[in-house]
Amino acid sequence: MTKQRLGVCYYPEHWPEDLWAEDARRMRAIGLSLVRIGEFAWSRLEPEEGRYDFDWLARAIDVLHDAGLSVVLGTPTATPPKWLVDKTPSMLPLDAQGRSRGFGSRRHYCFSHERYARECERIVTALAQAFGAHAGVVAWQIDNEYGCHDTVESYSPAALIAFRRWCERKYGDIAALNRAWGNVFWSMELSSFDQIELPHLTVTEANPASLLDFQRFSSDQVAAFHRRQVEIICRHSPGRDILHNFMGGFTAFDHFALGRDLDVAAWDSYPLGFLERSHRDEAFKRRYMRVGDPDFQSFHHDLYRACGSGRLWIMEQQPGAVNWAPWNPLPAKGAVRMWTFEAFAAGAEVVSYFRWRQAPFAQEQMHEGLLLPNSEPNEALFVAQAVARELEEIDAKVETEDADVALVFDYESAFAWRIEPQGQDFSYSDLILDFYSALRRLGLNVDVVPPTPEALARRKLIVAPALFASSAALAEALAESGAVVLLGPRSGSKTEDFQIPSRLPPGDFRALVDVAVPRVESLRPDAQIGVDAQEGAAFVRWREIVALGERAEVLLQCVDGAPALVRRDRFLYLSGIPNDVLRAAIFRRLAVDAGLNVLDLPGHIRLRDNGPMRYVFNYGESDFDLSAILGEAPLLLGERRLPPCGVALFRRPR
Ligand code: GAL
């Protein structure tokens, strides 16, 4: 079983060389095992075209390795140097307004630019040949946060040519594309693939089907760009893990697809920054401003663990205040430790803090690290040290097993509903996160999974709202799962081609739930439709008028008499977005129907099982008495009265 370890992100090129050995010694002394380096260092690795300077990196890797640290080496392709941009200006991405994005920060490249991709292959080959067999290099991080700063889509000439070829491969002949896109509408018909334009700068909205294909294409370009580096590293650095650091709250490419070319899915967890940027209301943000959203971190752990086929790392963990959110408060005392253990509870192999020493220069000066810019310890250094000791004491290992509950997450649905929200505040990601929160508030472990038959097998409860397209295969997988299944709203309401299905929504899912959805409405924020579940229960933002088949039974009704929750056998259809009250009521009922053990937890307490071990986390502001869920089990971490930011660990009662 894999031991759970700590790491840190380090930039040797930022510091005088005579600091490195002392840095490495201190890292090891506080109990860190891994260090990620190199991911932005192209200008130092190749100061001029073809003149490689790898000696400093070799010395840095040796120093770290000699101190007993394992190295994760980043490929530097997120930061092409100035000479390369000047030599190949067409590699710069164009934004949706057609403007070139400039040099002077990072991610200034277009995924479709073949010459840039070849430059990447060249530098990555050189690095992999130089360091691929080094005993200290245990893993490679490819590039850095694909898509960060809105860089998945590019509207460049290179993207246009690549998109035309992508469409040609997909459709074969232009008549098929015209049909799929519905191009007869507004005289948009094309007579050859070379007439295709990128879907931007149109007078009013572009055709949603072309937008969806462009999003799929852009997603494929990211995966293809990635794969080229994977192949090189596999060749020259066998036996090392290949990973990429995904972001939170980011759905511009299909992470499950990219995950097929990863050994480990990693992500960068910044709970306070993400909360400030999230859809939560002001009161919620104020309440959790120093601890973060109690569900956001674990949602991403659960999602990315699936992207990594079970293997998860936190490549960057927030250690203190960050610099990039609208407001950047300090974490509460104990919060960094709690986030760290929450990742381990969800099966992370590694949690690596960002960054070792705060930078006194350039863009991220205000981002804290484990050390202050002058090398004195900052608070997180002591946190990391204490956690490292605790990990040893509890002998922490990855022990996850499949959860009884699967929440389906589908990147294409995220694309589709961003293209056609129909109400301006309809967000697929927010809907999924809200459903996830409701499940976790019942004390349930949840796997966030793709809509594939394998991922759905052996579950007790499957929650799959707003899957934009149905398919007979998916309907069959849901039928065969044996689980209680919740569909809707918006499930199966389009075909893969972004058209309304001929047999009406929910398309092939009608075989399961026996309803049809002929009409829908979106609701302004101050309008809601009461539902008879209990006082205060209502639909918000979205509601559907459902026509019942013979086998459908109404479980809940809207105040105007329209069905709100409908059941046929084990399959339920929800015809709107539930508010907090309705969501809690529905999920409790579903969990009970599915035979799950439901706990009554306060809103700020979260629980997570790592195999036989149970963790409890207190995101609240007051102590929580564990007695009811702990029984007589001895505590390995924490106290029976769990303080704010407290972490408890015990062997779960079976
Ligand atoms: C991440 C990024 C890091 C650093 C960090 C600051 O998005 O990968 O390089 O910028 O944010 O929080």
XYZ file of C-alpha atoms and ligand atoms in Angstrom:
666
model
C 0.000 0.000 0.000
C 1.247 3.474 -0.853
C 2.581 5.556 2.002
C 1.165 9.094 2.119
C 3.826 11.788 1.856
C 4.413 15.516 1.779
C 6.212 17.585 -0.807
C 6.856 21.146 -1.849
C 7.218 23.241 -5.005
C 10.636 24.774 -5.399
C 12.294 27.109 -7.882
C 16.078 26.722 -7.594
C 16.492 29.179 -10.486
C 15.001 31.907 -8.266
C 17.676 31.638 -5.591
C 21.461 31.848 -5.307
C 22.996 28.434 -5.660
C 24.603 28.599 -2.244
C 21.103 28.456 -0.690
C 20.120 25.171 -2.324
C 21.836 22.711 -0.031
C 20.499 24.431 3.056
C 17.011 24.543 1.542
C 17.162 20.837 0.772
C 18.412 20.035 4.257
C 15.588 22.010 5.836
C 12.981 20.394 3.591
C 14.137 16.981 4.649
C 14.469 18.012 8.280
C 10.826 19.006 8.514
C 9.775 15.711 6.939
C 9.147 16.528 3.281
C 9.824 13.701 0.825
C 9.256 15.223 -2.612
C 10.067 18.405 -4.404
C 8.707 19.635 -7.729
C 11.009 21.804 -9.798
C 11.617 23.117 -13.275
C 8.181 23.748 -14.720
C 8.746 27.383 -15.672
C 12.500 27.405 -16.251
C 12.792 27.380 -20.059
C 14.618 30.717 -20.279
C 17.340 29.307 -18.005
C 17.428 25.873 -19.615
C 17.784 27.237 -23.138
C 18.823 30.894 -22.928
C 19.262 31.077 -26.711
C 17.956 28.876 -29.436
C 19.767 25.539 -29.340
C 22.104 26.518 -26.485
C 21.081 24.290 -23.635
C 22.248 25.031 -20.137
C 21.238 22.040 -18.051
C 24.205 22.070 -15.694
C 22.498 24.123 -13.042
C 19.455 21.835 -13.132
C 21.700 18.795 -12.845
C 23.332 20.332 -9.789
C 19.945 21.221 -8.293
C 18.617 17.705 -8.793
C 21.779 16.257 -7.245
C 21.573 18.538 -4.242
C 17.931 17.622 -3.623
C 18.504 13.932 -4.225
C 21.578 13.859 -2.006
C 19.494 15.366 0.776
C 17.078 12.442 0.458
C 14.342 14.144 -1.563
C 12.607 12.695 -4.618
C 12.263 15.052 -7.550
C 9.235 15.704 -9.734
C 10.581 17.376 -12.837
C 8.305 19.725 -14.723
C 8.485 20.237 -18.471
C 8.767 23.984 -19.051
C 6.333 24.259 -21.944
C 3.879 26.602 -20.180
C 6.453 29.391 -20.401
C 8.065 29.648 -23.833
C 10.955 32.143 -23.692
C 11.072 35.430 -25.547
C 13.495 34.351 -28.276
C 11.121 31.527 -29.201
C 8.087 33.801 -29.338
C 10.009 36.327 -31.452
C 11.103 33.587 -33.800
C 7.598 32.100 -34.070
C 5.078 34.859 -33.326
C 2.239 32.874 -34.874
C 2.442 30.497 -31.866
C 0.652 33.090 -29.722
C -2.999 32.253 -29.123
C -5.691 34.633 -30.323
C -8.530 35.353 -27.917
C -12.198 35.271 -28.865
C -11.964 38.911 -29.913
C -9.221 37.937 -32.348
C -6.511 39.707 -30.351
C -3.115 38.172 -29.946
C -2.237 37.321 -26.350
C 1.132 38.758 -25.443
C 4.434 37.672 -23.986
C 5.174 38.613 -20.363
C 3.318 36.143 -18.183
C 2.703 32.495 -19.075
C 0.663 30.054 -21.180
C 1.181 32.203 -24.265
C 0.878 29.441 -26.823
C -1.749 27.984 -29.073
C -2.353 24.241 -28.685
C -2.791 23.870 -32.447
C 0.495 25.449 -33.453
C 2.543 22.649 -34.977
C 5.883 24.436 -34.919
C 5.467 25.273 -31.247
C 4.534 21.671 -30.487
C 7.758 20.597 -32.202
C 9.797 23.060 -30.141
C 8.217 21.470 -27.067
C 9.143 18.015 -28.290
C 12.708 19.210 -28.774
C 13.186 20.663 -25.271
C 11.330 17.797 -23.609
C 13.421 15.233 -25.464
C 16.612 16.984 -24.382
C 15.444 17.118 -20.769
C 14.221 13.540 -20.739
C 17.509 12.337 -22.221
C 19.491 14.324 -19.682
C 17.508 13.482 -16.558
C 15.176 10.608 -17.415
C 17.407 7.990 -15.838
C 18.455 10.040 -12.815
C 17.785 8.071 -9.649
C 16.398 11.204 -7.989
C 13.732 11.835 -10.629
C 10.645 9.837 -9.671
C 7.985 11.627 -11.690
C 7.374 14.154 -14.438
C 4.815 16.908 -14.454
C 3.907 17.785 -18.017
C 3.431 21.497 -18.642
C 1.498 23.379 -15.937
C -2.242 23.796 -15.457
C -3.505 23.364 -18.999
C -6.062 26.013 -19.771
C -5.195 28.368 -16.916
C -5.901 32.019 -17.729
C -8.488 31.000 -20.310
C -6.101 29.386 -22.754
C -7.808 26.220 -23.974
C -9.460 27.893 -26.950
C -7.441 29.802 -29.460
C -8.886 31.557 -32.503
C -5.627 31.567 -34.428
C -5.100 30.634 -38.091
C -3.456 27.412 -36.850
C -6.568 26.570 -34.840
C -8.791 27.303 -37.832
C -6.917 24.891 -40.101
C -6.811 22.212 -37.416
C -10.534 22.638 -36.678
C -11.425 22.194 -40.349
C -9.456 18.924 -40.463
C -11.005 17.791 -37.177
C -14.499 18.370 -38.610
C -13.573 16.555 -41.805
C -12.394 13.534 -39.836
C -15.530 13.577 -37.731
C -18.141 14.068 -40.450
C -16.536 12.725 -43.634
C -18.708 14.810 -45.914
C -19.947 18.327 -45.554
C -23.593 17.377 -45.967
C -23.341 15.357 -42.763
C -21.900 18.348 -40.950
C -24.636 20.609 -42.331
C -27.247 18.178 -41.038
C -25.632 17.741 -37.637
C -25.229 21.459 -37.116
C -28.644 22.297 -38.585
C -26.997 24.708 -40.987
C -30.110 25.191 -43.097
C -31.141 27.565 -40.288
C -30.182 31.163 -41.152
C -28.551 30.004 -44.426
C -25.446 28.744 -42.672
C -24.939 25.845 -45.106
C -21.406 25.140 -46.245
C -20.205 23.397 -49.371
C -16.745 22.355 -48.211
C -14.803 21.893 -45.000
C -12.558 24.759 -46.022
C -15.475 27.130 -45.606
C -15.726 26.419 -41.891
C -15.015 29.449 -39.709
C -14.188 29.429 -36.028
C -17.350 30.186 -34.035
C -16.536 33.688 -32.830
C -17.099 37.297 -33.816
C -20.507 36.355 -35.207
C -23.129 39.105 -35.208
C -25.286 37.329 -32.673
C -24.824 33.929 -31.049
C -22.942 31.330 -33.062
C -24.565 27.987 -33.840
C -24.491 25.942 -30.598
C -23.610 22.750 -32.453
C -20.556 24.410 -33.972
C -19.633 25.788 -30.549
C -19.901 22.335 -29.011
C -17.726 20.822 -31.710
C -15.227 23.646 -31.310
C -15.088 22.945 -27.593
C -14.625 19.224 -28.241
C -11.927 20.029 -30.773
C -10.150 22.393 -28.363
C -10.298 19.721 -25.676
C -8.837 17.150 -28.078
C -6.025 19.558 -28.962
C -5.004 19.790 -25.306
C -4.946 16.003 -25.011
C -2.977 15.631 -28.257
C -0.444 18.265 -27.186
C -0.043 16.442 -23.886
C 0.317 13.013 -25.472
C 3.314 14.092 -27.549
C 5.266 14.828 -24.378
C 4.071 11.644 -22.698
C 5.460 9.547 -25.532
C 8.864 11.190 -25.251
C 9.058 10.771 -21.499
C 7.947 7.138 -21.625
C 10.743 6.504 -24.116
C 13.541 8.200 -22.190
C 12.413 7.941 -18.592
C 10.728 4.574 -18.139
C 9.269 3.673 -14.793
C 8.601 7.249 -13.720
C 5.098 8.490 -13.012
C 3.679 11.002 -15.445
C 1.290 13.555 -14.045
C -0.298 16.888 -14.737
C -1.584 19.442 -12.266
C -5.252 20.175 -12.988
C -7.089 23.212 -11.618
C -10.178 23.558 -9.455
C -13.525 24.555 -10.918
C -12.265 24.206 -14.460
C -14.181 22.459 -17.214
C -12.824 23.796 -20.508
C -11.390 20.422 -21.530
C -12.260 16.819 -20.781
C -10.060 15.820 -17.860
C -11.166 12.181 -18.060
C -9.871 12.027 -21.641
C -6.549 13.615 -20.729
C -6.357 11.329 -17.710
C -5.978 8.332 -20.016
C -2.447 9.585 -20.657
C -1.543 10.043 -16.995
C -0.237 7.730 -14.311
C -1.449 10.109 -11.627
C -3.970 12.945 -11.753
C -2.741 15.825 -9.637
C -4.474 19.093 -8.900
C -3.732 22.432 -7.306
C -5.859 23.121 -4.262
C -6.330 26.725 -3.138
C -9.426 26.563 -0.912
C -9.656 30.255 -0.005
C -9.020 31.596 -3.482
C -11.548 29.178 -4.954
C -14.204 30.106 -2.383
C -13.894 33.781 -3.220
C -14.362 32.977 -6.894
C -17.226 30.543 -6.365
C -20.999 30.744 -6.830
C -21.657 30.643 -3.086
C -23.542 33.618 -1.664
C -21.893 36.415 0.317
C -22.964 35.053 3.717
C -21.452 31.674 2.910
C -18.218 33.251 1.692
C -17.982 35.382 4.808
C -18.628 32.403 7.060
C -16.026 30.158 5.438
C -13.536 32.825 4.375
C -10.662 31.333 6.376
C -11.359 27.626 5.897
C -12.838 27.382 2.430
C -15.957 25.661 1.127
C -16.338 22.383 3.076
C -17.049 20.494 -0.161
C -15.011 22.123 -2.893
C -11.699 20.470 -2.056
C -13.076 17.003 -1.535
C -15.219 17.254 -4.675
C -12.072 17.758 -6.701
C -10.212 15.022 -4.841
C -13.059 12.664 -5.714
C -13.253 13.846 -9.323
C -9.553 13.799 -10.080
C -8.994 10.482 -8.341
C -11.311 9.106 -11.033
C -9.363 10.971 -13.746
C -6.182 9.325 -12.481
C -7.800 5.862 -12.432
C -7.531 5.840 -8.659
C -4.224 7.708 -8.279
C -4.325 11.252 -6.909
C -1.775 13.848 -5.809
C -2.169 17.407 -4.635
C 0.634 19.068 -6.540
C 0.072 22.528 -5.061
C -1.572 23.027 -1.681
C -2.348 26.527 -0.441
C -0.049 27.222 2.528
C -1.160 30.734 3.533
C -2.631 33.776 1.816
C -2.590 33.696 -2.002
C -2.356 36.659 -4.347
C -4.904 36.049 -7.076
C -8.440 36.047 -5.626
C -10.541 39.208 -5.250
C -9.683 39.093 -1.519
C -6.902 37.024 -0.006
C -7.388 36.340 3.706
C -5.043 34.292 5.865
C -6.217 30.740 6.538
C -7.620 30.001 10.000
C -5.263 28.358 12.421
C -5.408 24.670 11.625
C -6.926 25.063 8.160
C -3.802 24.106 6.206
C -3.464 20.963 8.296
C -7.140 20.139 7.829
C -6.895 20.543 4.030
C -3.847 18.326 4.001
C -5.546 15.524 5.900
C -8.686 15.909 3.842
C -6.659 15.133 0.738
C -5.111 12.109 2.396
C -8.554 10.972 3.547
C -9.651 11.030 -0.097
C -6.769 8.805 -1.104
C -4.084 11.303 -2.136
C -0.608 9.788 -2.250
C 1.155 13.128 -1.986
C 0.291 16.615 -0.767
C 2.809 19.179 -1.938
C 2.744 22.762 -0.696
C 3.089 25.724 -3.018
C 5.709 27.074 -2.506
C 8.920 26.636 -0.480
C 9.953 30.283 -0.207
C 7.797 33.317 -0.929
C 9.125 35.195 -3.986
C 10.130 38.809 -3.304
C 9.916 39.651 -7.022
C 7.588 39.457 -10.030
C 3.931 38.437 -10.174
C 3.384 36.362 -7.046
C 5.169 38.375 -4.336
C 2.054 38.414 -2.197
C 1.669 34.616 -2.267
C 2.869 33.036 0.957
C 5.114 30.005 1.131
C 6.551 27.792 3.842
C 9.333 30.341 4.251
C 9.278 34.118 4.186
C 11.297 35.739 1.386
C 14.220 36.117 3.811
C 14.192 32.364 4.588
C 12.720 32.685 8.059
C 9.999 30.131 8.684
C 6.422 31.144 7.962
C 3.520 29.490 9.767
C 2.968 26.755 7.183
C 6.475 25.418 7.712
C 5.498 24.382 11.217
C 2.226 22.966 9.941
C 4.010 20.831 7.360
C 6.469 19.658 9.979
C 3.704 18.666 12.377
C 1.721 16.873 9.664
C 4.799 14.959 8.538
C 5.239 13.721 12.097
C 1.582 12.780 12.384
C 1.704 10.847 9.106
C 4.545 8.783 10.522
C 2.695 8.215 13.771
C -0.494 7.010 12.152
C 1.432 5.191 9.416
C -0.799 6.824 6.814
C -1.480 4.844 3.652
C -3.789 5.066 0.648
C -6.656 2.692 1.321
C -9.618 3.925 -0.696
C -12.333 1.643 -1.945
C -15.281 2.381 -4.266
C -18.015 4.436 -2.639
C -21.632 3.252 -2.655
C -22.662 6.581 -4.146
C -21.608 7.697 -7.631
C -22.169 11.239 -8.792
C -21.814 11.421 -12.547
C -19.746 14.260 -13.961
C -19.596 14.803 -17.687
C -17.351 17.410 -19.290
C -19.392 17.504 -22.507
C -22.441 18.432 -20.451
C -20.424 21.253 -18.914
C -19.581 22.412 -22.461
C -23.184 22.104 -23.613
C -24.772 24.007 -20.772
C -22.204 26.758 -20.933
C -23.105 27.178 -24.589
C -26.849 27.144 -23.954
C -27.576 27.969 -20.302
C -31.071 29.183 -21.217
C -31.114 31.040 -17.905
C -28.051 33.155 -17.278
C -27.300 31.575 -13.899
C -27.670 27.956 -14.997
C -24.313 26.328 -14.283
C -23.691 22.608 -14.618
C -20.658 22.723 -12.310
C -22.564 24.560 -9.580
C -25.455 22.127 -9.856
C -23.118 19.150 -9.492
C -21.264 20.705 -6.569
C -24.556 21.464 -4.810
C -25.697 17.860 -5.267
C -22.323 16.656 -4.022
C -22.634 18.854 -0.914
C -26.103 17.519 -0.177
C -24.812 13.944 -0.309
C -21.817 14.667 1.892
C -23.939 16.424 4.468
C -25.552 13.047 5.051
C -22.143 11.630 5.948
C -21.818 9.756 2.656
C -18.661 9.016 0.686
C -19.130 9.929 -2.940
C -17.159 8.925 -6.034
C -17.358 11.467 -8.835
C -17.324 9.412 -12.012
C -17.609 9.672 -15.796
C -20.794 8.404 -17.492
C -19.351 5.020 -18.396
C -20.818 1.574 -17.646
C -17.720 0.495 -15.692
C -17.901 3.497 -13.384
C -21.589 2.900 -12.665
C -21.404 -0.769 -11.804
C -21.721 -1.948 -8.176
C -23.200 1.281 -6.767
C -26.177 1.681 -4.497
C -27.057 5.217 -5.507
C -26.270 6.968 -8.783
C -26.962 10.673 -9.144
C -26.717 11.911 -12.717
C -28.354 15.302 -13.257
C -28.223 17.339 -16.451
C -26.398 14.821 -18.649
C -27.015 16.643 -21.877
C -27.211 13.635 -24.219
C -28.725 10.256 -23.493
C -27.674 7.027 -25.142
C -29.188 3.574 -25.206
C -25.913 2.173 -23.836
C -25.902 4.533 -20.874
C -29.583 3.880 -20.164
C -28.805 0.171 -20.176
C -25.823 0.613 -17.854
C -28.009 2.541 -15.427
C -30.708 -0.111 -15.652
C -28.216 -2.892 -14.988
C -26.438 -1.125 -12.153
C -29.071 -2.227 -9.653
C -28.741 1.202 -8.021
C -31.336 3.809 -7.171
C -30.835 6.345 -9.970
C -31.679 10.051 -9.965
C -31.895 11.827 -13.328
C -32.923 15.346 -14.239
C -33.219 18.210 -14.644
C -32.156 18.592 -18.298
C -31.035 14.972 -18.621
C -31.065 13.669 -22.177
C -32.517 16.905 -23.473
C -30.169 17.071 -26.484
C -28.606 14.660 -28.918
C -24.836 14.399 -29.318
C -25.294 16.861 -32.207
C -26.924 19.383 -29.930
C -30.446 18.938 -31.221
C -33.662 18.177 -29.363
C -34.145 14.391 -29.540
C -36.946 13.301 -31.851
C -38.704 11.324 -29.103
C -38.434 14.382 -26.796
C -36.275 14.709 -23.684
C -35.072 12.795 -21.805
C -34.384 10.822 -24.999
C -33.203 7.280 -24.355
C -33.617 7.800 -20.620
C -37.387 7.657 -21.182
C -37.030 3.903 -21.037
C -35.995 4.290 -17.402
C -38.185 7.030 -16.025
C -41.226 7.017 -18.338
C -41.630 10.766 -18.554
C -41.403 13.247 -21.418
C -40.319 16.843 -21.018
C -42.005 18.991 -23.650
C -41.597 22.373 -21.917
C -39.022 24.058 -19.694
C -38.566 27.453 -18.115
C -35.728 29.300 -16.431
C -36.488 31.496 -13.452
C -35.133 34.856 -12.418
C -33.325 34.840 -9.038
C -36.261 36.312 -7.125
C -38.752 33.781 -8.464
C -39.137 30.264 -7.165
C -41.727 27.535 -7.343
C -42.728 25.836 -4.119
C -42.610 22.045 -3.893
C -44.720 20.075 -1.439
C -41.804 18.210 0.173
C -41.726 20.461 3.212
C -41.881 24.090 4.335
C -39.472 26.212 2.294
C -38.799 23.572 -0.370
C -38.747 25.004 -3.894
C -37.326 24.888 -7.368
C -35.017 27.760 -8.237
C -33.564 28.958 -11.555
C -34.949 26.035 -13.597
C -38.185 24.090 -13.871
C -39.658 21.624 -16.375
C -43.187 20.590 -17.212
C -43.191 16.816 -17.210
C -45.688 14.606 -19.030
C -46.166 11.294 -17.253
C -46.118 7.897 -18.906
C -48.304 5.115 -17.575
C -45.639 3.661 -15.343
C -44.594 6.932 -13.738
C -45.619 7.767 -10.193
C -45.511 11.314 -8.785
C -43.651 11.566 -5.474
C -43.540 15.347 -5.107
C -45.536 18.128 -6.712
C -45.022 21.807 -7.400
C -47.532 24.236 -5.905
C -49.036 24.682 -9.366
C -49.660 20.946 -9.623
C -46.798 20.070 -11.979
C -44.834 16.941 -11.042
C -41.574 17.740 -9.232
C -40.176 14.291 -8.499
C -41.336 11.267 -10.440
C -40.474 7.618 -10.014
C -40.639 4.442 -11.993
C -39.247 1.539 -10.083
C -35.681 2.468 -8.952
C -35.454 5.406 -11.372
C -36.359 8.949 -10.393
C -36.668 12.106 -12.441
C -36.303 15.526 -10.829
C -37.863 18.298 -12.877
C -36.072 21.382 -11.569
C -33.144 22.719 -9.583
C -33.905 22.170 -5.904
C -33.098 24.832 -3.319
C -31.193 23.823 -0.178
C -34.290 22.666 1.694
C -35.632 20.557 -1.158
C -32.209 19.151 -1.963
C -31.683 17.973 1.599
C -35.126 16.352 1.688
C -34.698 14.581 -1.643
C -31.224 13.248 -0.982
C -32.165 11.937 2.447
C -35.038 10.054 0.879
C -32.863 8.691 -1.929
C -30.146 7.551 0.455
C -32.672 5.764 2.632
C -34.269 4.129 -0.434
C -30.825 2.976 -1.516
C -30.239 1.359 1.885
C -27.405 3.710 2.856
C -26.489 4.564 6.385
C -27.351 8.246 6.803
C -25.861 10.413 9.546
C -27.270 13.631 10.927
C -24.296 15.965 10.730
C -24.234 19.709 11.337
C -23.660 21.735 8.169
C -19.970 22.298 8.842
C -18.933 18.724 9.690
C -17.609 16.439 6.966
C -16.681 12.823 7.051
C -14.607 10.692 4.751
C -13.551 7.055 4.821
C -10.138 5.941 3.656
C -10.718 2.195 3.495
C -11.385 1.045 7.075
C -10.329 4.401 8.512
C -12.778 7.249 9.076
C -11.801 10.904 9.115
C -13.972 13.732 10.476
C -13.302 17.405 9.692
C -14.690 20.439 11.464
C -15.203 23.391 9.117
C -17.210 25.231 11.772
C -16.440 27.817 14.416
C -17.291 25.762 17.482
C -16.357 22.377 18.920
C -18.156 19.279 17.687
C -18.852 16.375 20.004
C -17.834 13.196 18.180
C -19.399 10.773 20.643
C -22.385 9.848 18.490
C -20.324 8.841 15.471
C -17.270 7.596 17.301
C -18.818 5.187 19.758
C -16.055 3.533 21.750
C -13.471 3.543 18.944
C -10.090 4.906 20.050
C -8.959 8.084 18.285
C -5.748 8.038 16.260
C -5.988 11.787 15.618
C -8.091 14.448 17.291
C -10.153 14.741 20.422
C -13.676 13.669 21.289
C -14.591 17.354 21.338
C -13.304 18.242 17.899
C -12.266 21.917 17.781
C -12.649 24.220 14.745
C -10.362 22.956 11.926
C -10.000 19.771 13.926
C -9.255 16.439 12.256
C -10.324 13.179 13.853
C -9.273 9.737 12.693
C -10.499 6.382 13.906
C -11.266 2.888 12.693
C -14.774 2.994 11.281
C -17.436 0.875 12.941
C -18.508 -1.816 10.442
C -1.206 27.890 -9.691
C 0.033 27.764 -10.559
C 1.294 28.161 -9.818
C 1.068 29.440 -9.065
C -0.078 29.242 -8.109
C -0.353 30.441 -7.232
O -2.316 28.129 -10.463
O 0.180 26.458 -11.045
O 2.343 28.304 -10.739
O 0.808 30.463 -9.956
O -1.236 28.980 -8.843
O -1.429 30.195 -6.371
